Amino acid sequence: MSSPVSDPFPEQGSANGLLREVQRLATTGARAVEPFSHGGEHYLAVPQLAADHPGQPAAITAGNSDVSLIVYRWTDGLFAEHQRLPVPGGEDAEFFAIGERRFLATASLRAGAGPYEMRIQSTVFELRGDRFEPFQSFDTYAAKQWTHFAIGDQHFLALAQGVALPGAQGENRRSAIFCWDGERFAPIQEVSSAWGYNWLHIEVGGEHLLAYADHAEPSRLLRWNGRLFEPFQSLDGASGRAFCAFGSAGEQWLAFANLHADTLLYRWSGTRFVPHQTLSGPGGREFEWLPGSTADAEGRLVQVNFIHGTREAPRPSLRSFIHAWRADRLEVVDSFATSGGTDAAAFTIGGKRYLAVSNSLGADVRFRADTLVYEIL
């Protein structure tokens, strides 16, 4: 187990014992965790936004973004570094399959160490043997996240991108949706956007919906009409970050994380998602749904919190939550320390369930912060 530079995670697990720490990975500005399996082996991809740059003050907008994405492989009960991929300013990694082929879509926010270039390429890699090689590159602007999904035999990639900063309006790009044409991904649709962050494909009520989170414009749901995605429903809240859709307690639910507003839970009414509950106040960044076990039939919702405050004065040392059903509401039943937490992903190896959690900032607002791997108890 690697040792952290500082110790923002002193508990070795969660407050009420639902998580037990297994390993700390020495990452820097980690923005996502993507577990996947192939050929009987288990892997974890971690894109990194930036490393601390000598002479620069501590700031969430600083650092050297000419860094790599790290692919780890599970070996003797721990993750060991397997491969590094050239993914500057890494924000996301999405592993998916089309037939017998395996891909890893990566999103690059920026390159350089200041001034930064946000108009750069984001690359989809293909897995050949046990190594990733470049397959297709896209011209992107402040790319945040790729989401792969399928409707029938059609495969799609949705890209969230853009940043609405002063002086950047002429440079900004809309978020976009691409479709597999048998050889590569071709653009089919742009989506009105300003500061795109996330997507989620949802099948509910006989519809294919695509949830889109935007920091500066209203987040919303789009509906597949057989040809394109059309407007379906606007969502409450501001500074949208992520979604999680799940079935539980006999209903279909949609959790919606907001950074500067409340994180919310919606219930499917049969025709649309209606507000059901406020899960927490500001800070929401990502989710992971843990399906129920024999002891917890309704499952649990992991909520990762990022920062309080602003980009200029962030407070990254927060508690992230594990929610469980109590009557008709989700309530916090456990919590764990995160430091600029960005993502959580569950996976199973050898009959044991694990949760990987990425942290992007130390308590001192430096980028060096460990990614943690927990066993779920």
Short mmCIF file of C-alpha atoms in Angstrom, two decimals:
data_model
loop_
_atom_site.label_atom_id
_atom_site.label_comp_id
_atom_site.label_asym_id
_atom_site.label_seq_id
_atom_site.Cartn_x
_atom_site.Cartn_y
_atom_site.Cartn_z
CA MET A 1 0.00 0.00 0.00
CA SER A 2 1.47 3.34 -1.03
CA SER A 3 1.69 6.18 1.46
CA PRO A 4 0.12 9.59 0.79
CA VAL A 5 2.05 12.84 0.79
CA SER A 6 -0.38 14.16 3.41
CA ASP A 7 -3.11 12.30 5.27
CA PRO A 8 -6.58 13.66 4.47
CA PHE A 9 -7.92 10.09 4.83
CA PRO A 10 -7.00 9.10 8.38
CA GLU A 11 -9.81 6.61 8.99
CA GLN A 12 -8.60 3.71 6.81
CA GLY A 13 -12.22 3.36 5.74
CA SER A 14 -15.67 4.86 6.25
CA ALA A 15 -17.08 6.26 9.48
CA ASN A 16 -19.59 3.44 10.06
CA GLY A 17 -17.54 0.60 8.62
CA LEU A 18 -19.21 -0.01 5.26
CA LEU A 19 -15.86 0.57 3.49
CA ARG A 20 -12.43 -0.83 4.40
CA GLU A 21 -9.38 0.73 2.80
CA VAL A 22 -7.32 -1.67 0.67
CA GLN A 23 -4.90 0.50 -1.33
CA ARG A 24 -3.82 4.07 -2.11
CA LEU A 25 -2.67 4.89 -5.63
CA ALA A 26 -0.25 7.79 -6.02
CA THR A 27 -2.19 9.91 -8.52
CA THR A 28 -2.17 13.63 -9.27
CA GLY A 29 -5.31 15.57 -10.11
CA ALA A 30 -7.22 12.31 -10.66
CA ARG A 31 -10.57 13.06 -12.30
CA ALA A 32 -12.17 9.64 -12.82
CA VAL A 33 -11.86 5.92 -12.10
CA GLU A 34 -12.86 3.37 -14.75
CA PRO A 35 -12.62 -0.33 -13.82
CA PHE A 36 -12.88 -2.93 -16.57
CA SER A 37 -12.04 -6.57 -17.23
CA HIS A 38 -10.58 -8.25 -20.30
CA GLY A 39 -9.04 -11.63 -20.98
CA GLY A 40 -9.51 -12.73 -17.38
CA GLU A 41 -7.58 -9.70 -16.08
CA HIS A 42 -8.91 -6.71 -14.12
CA TYR A 43 -7.85 -3.12 -14.78
CA LEU A 44 -8.43 0.41 -13.52
CA ALA A 45 -7.96 3.50 -15.72
CA VAL A 46 -7.32 6.84 -13.96
CA PRO A 47 -7.13 10.05 -16.04
CA GLN A 48 -5.17 12.88 -14.40
CA LEU A 49 -5.82 16.60 -14.89
CA ALA A 50 -2.49 18.09 -13.78
CA ALA A 51 0.64 17.83 -11.66
CA ASP A 52 1.94 20.56 -9.36
CA HIS A 53 4.22 22.94 -11.25
CA PRO A 54 7.26 24.42 -9.48
CA GLY A 55 6.86 28.11 -8.77
CA GLN A 56 3.11 28.20 -9.27
CA PRO A 57 0.86 29.01 -6.30
CA ALA A 58 -1.62 26.38 -5.19
CA ALA A 59 -4.75 26.78 -7.33
CA ILE A 60 -7.35 24.54 -8.90
CA THR A 61 -6.75 26.34 -12.21
CA ALA A 62 -2.94 25.99 -12.12
CA GLY A 63 -0.55 23.04 -12.60
CA ASN A 64 1.12 21.25 -15.49
CA SER A 65 -1.49 19.42 -17.58
CA ASP A 66 1.00 17.58 -19.78
CA VAL A 67 0.44 14.40 -17.79
CA SER A 68 -0.60 10.82 -18.54
CA LEU A 69 -3.57 8.60 -17.93
CA ILE A 70 -2.53 5.57 -15.85
CA VAL A 71 -3.89 2.08 -16.51
CA TYR A 72 -3.43 -0.25 -13.53
CA ARG A 73 -3.73 -4.07 -13.57
CA TRP A 74 -4.86 -6.15 -10.60
CA THR A 75 -1.92 -8.30 -9.47
CA ASP A 76 -1.71 -10.35 -6.25
CA GLY A 77 -4.58 -8.52 -4.60
CA LEU A 78 -3.51 -4.96 -5.48
CA PHE A 79 -3.35 -2.67 -8.49
CA ALA A 80 0.05 -2.22 -10.19
CA GLU A 81 0.83 0.22 -12.98
CA HIS A 82 0.40 -1.42 -16.39
CA GLN A 83 0.46 1.33 -19.05
CA ARG A 84 0.52 5.12 -19.42
CA LEU A 85 -1.43 6.82 -22.18
CA PRO A 86 -0.80 10.33 -23.56
CA VAL A 87 -3.95 12.04 -22.26
CA PRO A 88 -3.06 15.61 -21.26
CA GLY A 89 -5.43 17.35 -18.86
CA GLY A 90 -7.31 14.07 -18.44
CA GLU A 91 -10.93 14.39 -17.29
CA ASP A 92 -12.53 11.06 -18.17
CA ALA A 93 -12.08 7.50 -19.42
CA GLU A 94 -14.94 5.36 -20.77
CA PHE A 95 -14.37 1.67 -21.52
CA PHE A 96 -16.81 -0.04 -23.89
CA ALA A 97 -17.18 -2.86 -26.39
CA ILE A 98 -18.50 -3.04 -29.94
CA GLY A 99 -18.73 -6.68 -30.92
CA GLU A 100 -15.36 -8.25 -30.16
CA ARG A 101 -13.53 -4.91 -30.13
CA ARG A 102 -12.69 -3.02 -26.92
CA PHE A 103 -12.18 0.75 -26.67
CA LEU A 104 -11.25 3.41 -24.13
CA ALA A 105 -12.56 6.92 -24.88
CA THR A 106 -10.60 9.66 -23.10
CA ALA A 107 -11.42 13.34 -22.61
CA SER A 108 -8.73 16.03 -22.37
CA LEU A 109 -9.66 19.34 -20.80
CA ARG A 110 -6.46 21.23 -21.61
CA ALA A 111 -2.74 21.02 -22.33
CA GLY A 112 0.28 23.00 -21.13
CA ALA A 113 1.39 24.58 -17.88
CA GLY A 114 -0.05 28.08 -18.38
CA PRO A 115 -1.24 29.62 -20.52
CA TYR A 116 -3.37 26.58 -21.31
CA GLU A 117 -4.66 25.34 -24.64
CA MET A 118 -8.21 24.00 -24.38
CA ARG A 119 -8.69 23.42 -28.10
CA ILE A 120 -6.92 20.07 -28.27
CA GLN A 121 -7.64 16.53 -29.39
CA SER A 122 -9.29 13.87 -27.26
CA THR A 123 -8.46 10.29 -28.21
CA VAL A 124 -10.31 6.99 -28.34
CA PHE A 125 -7.89 4.08 -27.86
CA GLU A 126 -8.44 0.48 -28.93
CA LEU A 127 -7.30 -2.46 -26.81
CA ARG A 128 -5.03 -4.78 -28.79
CA GLY A 129 -3.76 -7.67 -26.77
CA ASP A 130 -3.32 -6.14 -23.34
CA ARG A 131 -2.22 -2.67 -24.55
CA PHE A 132 -4.15 0.36 -25.74
CA GLU A 133 -3.26 2.01 -29.05
CA PRO A 134 -4.73 5.20 -30.57
CA PHE A 135 -7.80 4.55 -32.72
CA GLN A 136 -9.59 7.86 -33.40
CA SER A 137 -8.99 11.46 -32.30
CA PHE A 138 -11.53 14.28 -32.05
CA ASP A 139 -11.08 18.03 -32.04
CA THR A 140 -12.47 19.06 -28.64
CA TYR A 141 -12.62 22.16 -26.47
CA ALA A 142 -12.37 21.73 -22.69
CA ALA A 143 -13.62 18.13 -22.98
CA LYS A 144 -15.14 16.70 -19.78
CA GLN A 145 -16.78 13.35 -20.38
CA TRP A 146 -17.57 10.63 -22.91
CA THR A 147 -20.54 8.31 -22.46
CA HIS A 148 -21.04 5.21 -24.59
CA PHE A 149 -24.48 3.65 -24.97
CA ALA A 150 -26.42 1.55 -27.43
CA ILE A 151 -29.96 1.76 -28.76
CA GLY A 152 -30.76 -1.45 -30.59
CA ASP A 153 -27.72 -2.21 -32.72
CA GLN A 154 -26.61 1.44 -32.89
CA HIS A 155 -23.63 2.51 -30.78
CA PHE A 156 -23.28 6.13 -29.67
CA LEU A 157 -20.65 8.27 -27.99
CA ALA A 158 -21.79 11.50 -26.33
CA LEU A 159 -19.19 14.17 -25.57
CA ALA A 160 -19.67 16.85 -22.89
CA GLN A 161 -17.38 19.81 -23.52
CA GLY A 162 -16.99 23.57 -23.40
CA VAL A 163 -16.25 26.28 -20.85
CA ALA A 164 -18.04 29.62 -20.52
CA LEU A 165 -15.23 31.88 -19.37
CA PRO A 166 -14.74 35.59 -20.18
CA GLY A 167 -13.01 35.95 -23.51
CA ALA A 168 -13.65 32.34 -24.51
CA GLN A 169 -17.04 32.74 -26.19
CA GLY A 170 -15.60 32.67 -29.69
CA GLU A 171 -13.58 29.55 -28.88
CA ASN A 172 -16.29 27.56 -27.14
CA ARG A 173 -17.82 24.44 -28.69
CA ARG A 174 -21.14 22.72 -28.18
CA SER A 175 -21.42 19.27 -26.70
CA ALA A 176 -21.95 16.61 -29.36
CA ILE A 177 -23.20 13.10 -30.08
CA PHE A 178 -21.47 10.64 -32.43
CA CYS A 179 -22.65 7.34 -33.91
CA TRP A 180 -20.62 4.27 -34.96
CA ASP A 181 -20.74 3.82 -38.74
CA GLY A 182 -19.04 0.43 -38.78
CA GLU A 183 -15.52 1.82 -38.98
CA ARG A 184 -15.40 4.88 -36.72
CA PHE A 185 -17.57 7.40 -34.87
CA ALA A 186 -19.24 10.05 -37.04
CA PRO A 187 -20.99 13.20 -35.74
CA ILE A 188 -24.80 13.17 -35.85
CA GLN A 189 -25.88 16.01 -33.55
CA GLU A 190 -24.73 19.02 -31.54
CA VAL A 191 -26.49 19.93 -28.30
CA SER A 192 -27.05 23.45 -27.01
CA SER A 193 -24.53 23.85 -24.21
CA ALA A 194 -22.12 26.25 -22.52
CA TRP A 195 -20.05 24.36 -19.95
CA GLY A 196 -20.76 20.68 -20.49
CA TYR A 197 -19.96 18.14 -17.77
CA ASN A 198 -21.73 14.83 -18.08
CA TRP A 199 -24.18 12.47 -19.78
CA LEU A 200 -26.27 9.46 -18.82
CA HIS A 201 -28.36 7.17 -21.03
CA ILE A 202 -31.61 6.09 -19.34
CA GLU A 203 -34.19 3.53 -20.45
CA VAL A 204 -37.48 4.21 -18.69
CA GLY A 205 -41.16 4.08 -19.58
CA GLY A 206 -40.39 2.71 -23.02
CA GLU A 207 -38.24 5.74 -23.81
CA HIS A 208 -34.53 6.22 -24.42
CA LEU A 209 -33.56 9.39 -22.57
CA LEU A 210 -30.19 11.11 -22.51
CA ALA A 211 -29.50 13.22 -19.41
CA TYR A 212 -27.13 16.14 -19.96
CA ALA A 213 -25.43 18.14 -17.16
CA ASP A 214 -24.20 21.69 -17.79
CA HIS A 215 -22.52 24.06 -15.34
CA ALA A 216 -23.77 27.31 -16.92
CA GLU A 217 -27.00 26.34 -18.74
CA PRO A 218 -30.01 24.38 -17.42
CA SER A 219 -29.34 20.66 -17.26
CA ARG A 220 -31.95 18.59 -19.05
CA LEU A 221 -33.21 15.34 -20.51
CA LEU A 222 -33.31 14.61 -24.22
CA ARG A 223 -35.49 11.93 -25.86
CA TRP A 224 -34.51 9.69 -28.78
CA ASN A 225 -37.08 10.05 -31.57
CA GLY A 226 -35.55 7.38 -33.80
CA ARG A 227 -33.31 9.83 -35.61
CA LEU A 228 -32.06 12.47 -33.15
CA PHE A 229 -32.29 13.44 -29.49
CA GLU A 230 -34.96 16.11 -28.92
CA PRO A 231 -35.76 18.22 -25.82
CA PHE A 232 -37.81 16.33 -23.24
CA GLN A 233 -37.48 17.86 -19.74
CA SER A 234 -35.52 20.57 -17.91
CA LEU A 235 -34.11 19.85 -14.46
CA ASP A 236 -33.97 22.02 -11.36
CA GLY A 237 -30.72 23.25 -9.88
CA ALA A 238 -27.63 24.93 -11.22
CA SER A 239 -24.01 23.92 -11.86
CA GLY A 240 -24.94 20.40 -12.96
CA ARG A 241 -22.30 17.69 -12.61
CA ALA A 242 -23.60 14.11 -12.87
CA PHE A 243 -26.50 11.66 -12.78
CA CYS A 244 -27.28 8.18 -11.54
CA ALA A 245 -30.36 6.23 -12.66
CA PHE A 246 -31.47 3.12 -10.77
CA GLY A 247 -34.46 1.01 -9.92
CA SER A 248 -35.22 0.50 -6.24
CA ALA A 249 -38.17 0.32 -3.81
CA GLY A 250 -40.43 -0.51 -6.75
CA GLU A 251 -39.71 2.78 -8.52
CA GLN A 252 -37.32 4.27 -11.07
CA TRP A 253 -35.07 7.03 -9.76
CA LEU A 254 -32.70 9.69 -11.06
CA ALA A 255 -30.11 11.33 -8.78
CA PHE A 256 -28.74 14.66 -9.99
CA ALA A 257 -25.55 16.19 -8.53
CA ASN A 258 -24.99 19.95 -8.49
CA LEU A 259 -21.77 21.62 -7.39
CA HIS A 260 -23.14 24.98 -6.15
CA ALA A 261 -26.76 23.99 -5.49
CA ASP A 262 -28.61 21.09 -3.87
CA THR A 263 -28.08 17.53 -5.04
CA LEU A 264 -31.52 16.09 -5.82
CA LEU A 265 -33.41 12.83 -6.22
CA TYR A 266 -36.16 12.51 -8.86
CA ARG A 267 -38.81 9.77 -9.21
CA TRP A 268 -40.25 8.59 -12.53
CA SER A 269 -43.98 9.39 -12.54
CA GLY A 270 -44.79 7.40 -15.66
CA THR A 271 -44.34 10.35 -18.02
CA ARG A 272 -41.47 12.39 -16.55
CA PHE A 273 -39.10 12.64 -13.58
CA VAL A 274 -40.59 14.58 -10.65
CA PRO A 275 -38.68 15.98 -7.63
CA HIS A 276 -38.76 13.60 -4.69
CA GLN A 277 -36.05 14.62 -2.22
CA THR A 278 -33.04 16.85 -1.56
CA LEU A 279 -30.09 14.53 -0.90
CA SER A 280 -27.58 17.17 0.23
CA GLY A 281 -26.46 20.74 -0.19
CA PRO A 282 -23.69 22.01 -2.50
CA GLY A 283 -20.58 20.03 -3.41
CA GLY A 284 -22.05 17.15 -5.44
CA ARG A 285 -19.79 15.72 -8.14
CA GLU A 286 -20.51 12.04 -8.94
CA PHE A 287 -22.46 8.90 -7.97
CA GLU A 288 -22.22 5.12 -7.96
CA TRP A 289 -25.16 2.82 -7.35
CA LEU A 290 -24.43 -0.33 -5.31
CA PRO A 291 -27.12 -2.94 -6.05
CA GLY A 292 -28.69 -4.63 -3.07
CA SER A 293 -27.29 -7.72 -1.42
CA THR A 294 -29.07 -10.19 0.83
CA ALA A 295 -28.53 -7.90 3.81
CA ASP A 296 -29.47 -4.71 1.97
CA ALA A 297 -32.06 -5.60 -0.64
CA GLU A 298 -32.71 -2.05 -1.87
CA GLY A 299 -29.09 -1.08 -2.55
CA ARG A 300 -27.08 2.00 -1.64
CA LEU A 301 -26.17 5.23 -3.41
CA VAL A 302 -22.60 6.53 -3.14
CA GLN A 303 -22.33 10.31 -3.55
CA VAL A 304 -18.88 11.80 -4.13
CA ASN A 305 -18.46 15.46 -3.15
CA PHE A 306 -15.89 17.71 -4.81
CA ILE A 307 -15.39 21.12 -3.16
CA HIS A 308 -17.20 23.82 -1.26
CA GLY A 309 -16.58 27.43 -2.20
CA THR A 310 -15.40 28.64 -5.58
CA ARG A 311 -12.71 27.69 -8.08
CA GLU A 312 -10.73 30.68 -6.80
CA ALA A 313 -11.08 29.71 -3.11
CA PRO A 314 -11.93 26.00 -2.94
CA ARG A 315 -12.32 23.89 0.22
CA PRO A 316 -11.60 20.33 -0.95
CA SER A 317 -11.58 18.38 2.36
CA LEU A 318 -15.17 17.10 2.55
CA ARG A 319 -17.20 14.09 3.59
CA SER A 320 -18.74 12.03 0.83
CA PHE A 321 -21.84 9.97 1.54
CA ILE A 322 -23.40 6.53 1.32
CA HIS A 323 -27.21 6.70 1.21
CA ALA A 324 -29.66 3.88 1.95
CA TRP A 325 -33.44 3.67 2.00
CA ARG A 326 -35.27 4.55 5.20
CA ALA A 327 -39.00 4.26 4.50
CA ASP A 328 -39.56 6.31 1.31
CA ARG A 329 -36.39 8.41 1.49
CA LEU A 330 -32.67 7.97 1.03
CA GLU A 331 -30.72 8.84 4.17
CA VAL A 332 -26.98 9.03 4.85
CA VAL A 333 -25.90 5.82 6.60
CA ASP A 334 -22.13 6.24 6.26
CA SER A 335 -19.54 8.75 5.11
CA PHE A 336 -15.91 8.76 4.05
CA ALA A 337 -13.23 11.40 3.58
CA THR A 338 -12.59 12.81 0.12
CA SER A 339 -10.26 15.58 -0.95
CA GLY A 340 -11.49 17.19 -4.14
CA GLY A 341 -13.37 13.93 -4.80
CA THR A 342 -14.23 13.40 -8.46
CA ASP A 343 -15.53 9.88 -9.08
CA ALA A 344 -16.42 6.47 -7.62
CA ALA A 345 -16.78 3.12 -9.37
CA ALA A 346 -17.60 -0.32 -8.00
CA PHE A 347 -16.26 -3.64 -9.29
CA THR A 348 -16.05 -7.27 -8.18
CA ILE A 349 -12.95 -9.48 -8.11
CA GLY A 350 -12.88 -12.97 -6.64
CA GLY A 351 -16.31 -12.62 -5.10
CA LYS A 352 -15.37 -9.43 -3.22
CA ARG A 353 -16.84 -6.04 -4.02
CA TYR A 354 -14.60 -2.98 -4.21
CA LEU A 355 -15.05 0.75 -4.64
CA ALA A 356 -12.42 2.98 -6.26
CA VAL A 357 -12.60 6.70 -5.41
CA SER A 358 -10.56 9.39 -7.18
CA ASN A 359 -9.37 12.51 -5.34
CA SER A 360 -8.08 15.47 -7.34
CA LEU A 361 -6.81 17.95 -4.73
CA GLY A 362 -4.97 17.78 -1.43
CA ALA A 363 -6.12 19.79 1.56
CA ASP A 364 -3.52 22.39 0.51
CA VAL A 365 -5.15 22.68 -2.97
CA ARG A 366 -2.18 20.91 -4.56
CA PHE A 367 -2.89 18.27 -7.19
CA ARG A 368 -1.05 15.41 -5.52
CA ALA A 369 -3.82 13.37 -3.90
CA ASP A 370 -4.23 9.60 -3.66
CA THR A 371 -6.89 7.56 -5.41
CA LEU A 372 -8.28 5.08 -2.86
CA VAL A 373 -9.50 1.52 -3.29
CA TYR A 374 -11.92 0.18 -0.66
CA GLU A 375 -13.48 -3.19 -0.02
CA ILE A 376 -17.26 -2.88 0.34
CA LEU A 377 -18.35 -4.70 3.49
#
